[in-house]
Coordinates of C-alpha atoms in Angstrom, one line a residue:
M1 CA 2.4 -0.6 11.3
L2 CA 4.0 -3.4 13.2
A3 CA 6.3 -1.3 15.0
T4 CA 3.6 0.2 16.8
I5 CA 3.7 -3.0 19.0
G6 CA 7.2 -3.2 19.2
I7 CA 8.3 -5.5 16.0
V8 CA 10.5 -3.1 13.8
E9 CA 12.0 -6.2 11.7
P10 CA 9.3 -9.3 11.7
D11 CA 11.0 -12.5 11.5
L12 CA 9.0 -14.1 8.8
E13 CA 11.1 -17.5 8.8
G14 CA 11.6 -18.1 12.4
E15 CA 8.2 -16.7 14.2
P16 CA 5.0 -17.9 12.9
L17 CA 3.3 -15.2 14.6
H18 CA 5.1 -12.7 12.8
R19 CA 4.0 -14.3 9.3
E20 CA 0.5 -14.3 10.7
L21 CA 0.3 -10.6 11.5
V22 CA 1.9 -9.6 8.3
A23 CA -0.8 -11.7 6.9
A24 CA -3.4 -9.8 8.5
I25 CA -2.1 -6.5 7.4
R26 CA -2.0 -7.5 3.9
R27 CA -5.6 -9.1 4.4
V28 CA -6.8 -5.7 5.3
G29 CA -5.3 -4.1 2.1
P30 CA -3.9 -0.6 1.5
G31 CA -5.6 2.5 2.6
A32 CA -7.3 1.2 5.6
S33 CA -7.3 3.1 8.4
Q34 CA -4.6 2.9 11.5
G35 CA -7.6 1.5 13.6
T36 CA -8.4 -1.2 11.2
Y37 CA -4.9 -2.4 10.9
L38 CA -4.5 -2.5 14.6
S39 CA -8.0 -4.6 14.8
A40 CA -6.6 -7.1 12.4
V41 CA -3.1 -7.4 14.4
R42 CA -5.0 -7.6 17.5
F43 CA -7.2 -10.4 16.4
A44 CA -4.3 -12.3 15.1
I45 CA -2.5 -12.0 18.6
V46 CA -5.6 -12.6 20.5
S47 CA -5.9 -16.2 18.6
E48 CA -2.3 -16.9 19.3
H49 CA -2.5 -15.7 23.1
L50 CA -5.2 -18.3 23.6
A51 CA -2.8 -20.9 21.9
A52 CA -0.1 -19.5 24.4
G53 CA -2.0 -19.8 27.6
R54 CA -3.1 -23.2 26.9
A55 CA 0.6 -24.2 26.2
F56 CA 1.3 -22.4 29.8
A57 CA -0.9 -24.3 31.5
E58 CA 0.1 -27.6 30.1
A59 CA 3.6 -27.0 30.7
K60 CA 3.0 -26.1 33.9
A61 CA 0.8 -29.0 34.9
R62 CA 3.6 -31.2 33.5
Y63 CA 6.2 -29.3 35.9
E64 CA 4.2 -29.9 38.8
R65 CA 3.4 -33.4 38.2
S66 CA 6.9 -34.2 37.4
V67 CA 8.2 -32.5 40.9
S68 CA 5.2 -34.2 42.6
R69 CA 5.8 -37.9 41.6
R70 CA 9.8 -37.4 42.2
V71 CA 9.0 -36.0 45.6
V72 CA 6.7 -39.3 46.6
E73 CA 9.4 -41.6 44.8
E74 CA 12.1 -39.8 46.9
M75 CA 9.9 -40.0 50.0
A76 CA 9.4 -43.5 49.5
K77 CA 12.7 -44.9 48.7
P78 CA 14.4 -47.0 51.5
R79 CA 17.8 -45.4 53.0
E80 CA 20.7 -47.2 53.9
D81 CA 21.1 -46.0 57.2
G82 CA 17.3 -46.5 58.2
R83 CA 16.3 -42.8 58.1
R84 CA 13.5 -40.9 56.0
M85 CA 14.4 -38.4 53.9
S86 CA 13.1 -34.9 54.7
L87 CA 10.1 -33.5 52.3
G88 CA 12.5 -30.2 51.7
W89 CA 15.2 -32.1 50.4
A90 CA 13.0 -34.5 48.6
E91 CA 11.6 -31.5 46.8
R92 CA 15.0 -30.1 46.0
I93 CA 16.0 -33.2 44.3
A94 CA 12.8 -33.4 42.5
D95 CA 13.0 -29.8 41.3
E96 CA 16.2 -30.4 40.0
A97 CA 15.3 -33.6 38.2
A98 CA 12.5 -31.4 36.5
Y99 CA 14.6 -29.1 35.0
E100 CA 13.6 -29.4 31.6
H101 CA 10.0 -29.3 32.5
K102 CA 10.6 -25.9 34.7
L103 CA 12.3 -24.4 31.8
A104 CA 9.7 -24.9 29.1
Y105 CA 7.0 -23.8 32.0
L106 CA 8.8 -20.7 32.2
V107 CA 9.3 -20.1 28.6
A108 CA 5.7 -20.6 27.9
E109 CA 4.6 -18.3 30.7
K110 CA 6.7 -15.5 29.4
R111 CA 5.3 -16.2 25.9
E112 CA 1.8 -15.7 27.4
Q113 CA 3.0 -12.6 29.1
T114 CA 4.5 -10.8 26.2
L115 CA 1.1 -11.7 24.2
R116 CA -1.0 -10.2 26.8
K117 CA 1.2 -7.0 26.8
W118 CA 1.4 -6.8 23.1
L119 CA -2.5 -6.8 23.6
E120 CA -2.5 -4.1 25.9
A121 CA -0.1 -2.0 23.6
I122 CA -2.5 -2.3 20.7
Q123 CA -5.3 -1.4 22.9
G124 CA -3.6 1.8 24.3
A125 CA -2.7 2.4 20.5
L126 CA -6.4 2.1 19.4
D127 CA -7.5 4.5 22.3
N128 CA -4.9 6.7 21.0
F129 CA -6.7 6.3 17.5
R130 CA -9.8 6.8 18.7
T131 CA -9.0 10.0 20.6
A132 CA -7.1 11.6 17.5
R133 CA -10.1 10.8 15.2
A134 CA -12.6 12.3 17.8
D135 CA -10.2 15.3 18.1
E136 CA -10.4 15.9 14.4
R137 CA -14.0 15.4 14.1
A138 CA -14.5 17.9 16.8
A139 CA -12.1 20.5 15.3
D140 CA -13.6 20.0 12.0
A141 CA -17.4 20.5 13.5
A142 CA -16.1 23.8 15.1
H143 CA -14.4 24.9 11.8
A144 CA -17.7 24.3 10.0
Q145 CA -19.7 26.1 12.2
G146 CA -16.8 29.1 12.0
L147 CA -15.8 28.9 15.6
T148 CA -12.0 28.8 14.3
G149 CA -11.9 32.4 14.0
G150 CA -11.0 32.2 10.4
A151 CA -14.5 33.0 8.8

């Protein structure tokens, strides 16, 4: 079931989301339709996506605040030659100093994007499931009415 969204071997020890996805599938129980399983997985991912979005926003804000503060500090520093620092150079220094914040921000952004893509993949799988079910119902109705040529 998880292979549908690209998880072939769940990492139950290292990735909390994988544990939650497996738990969601187990909660549904055996014999449920694929649509029910996909919906359970989707709800687990939506919850994680919300948390990832918050983490992304917080990491981005920390990075931007760190850069802004450092730019102000660099611009305000007196120079030995009496000249002022250019804004571009101050921003470069600030960005270099905020490397760890930028890395955390980029990682958080990728996690949020990945979860969004998973949600899109699940929606596509649900759409395919619904279409297949509708096709089956139409075929059953046609067969029941004797329209399949086998009556």
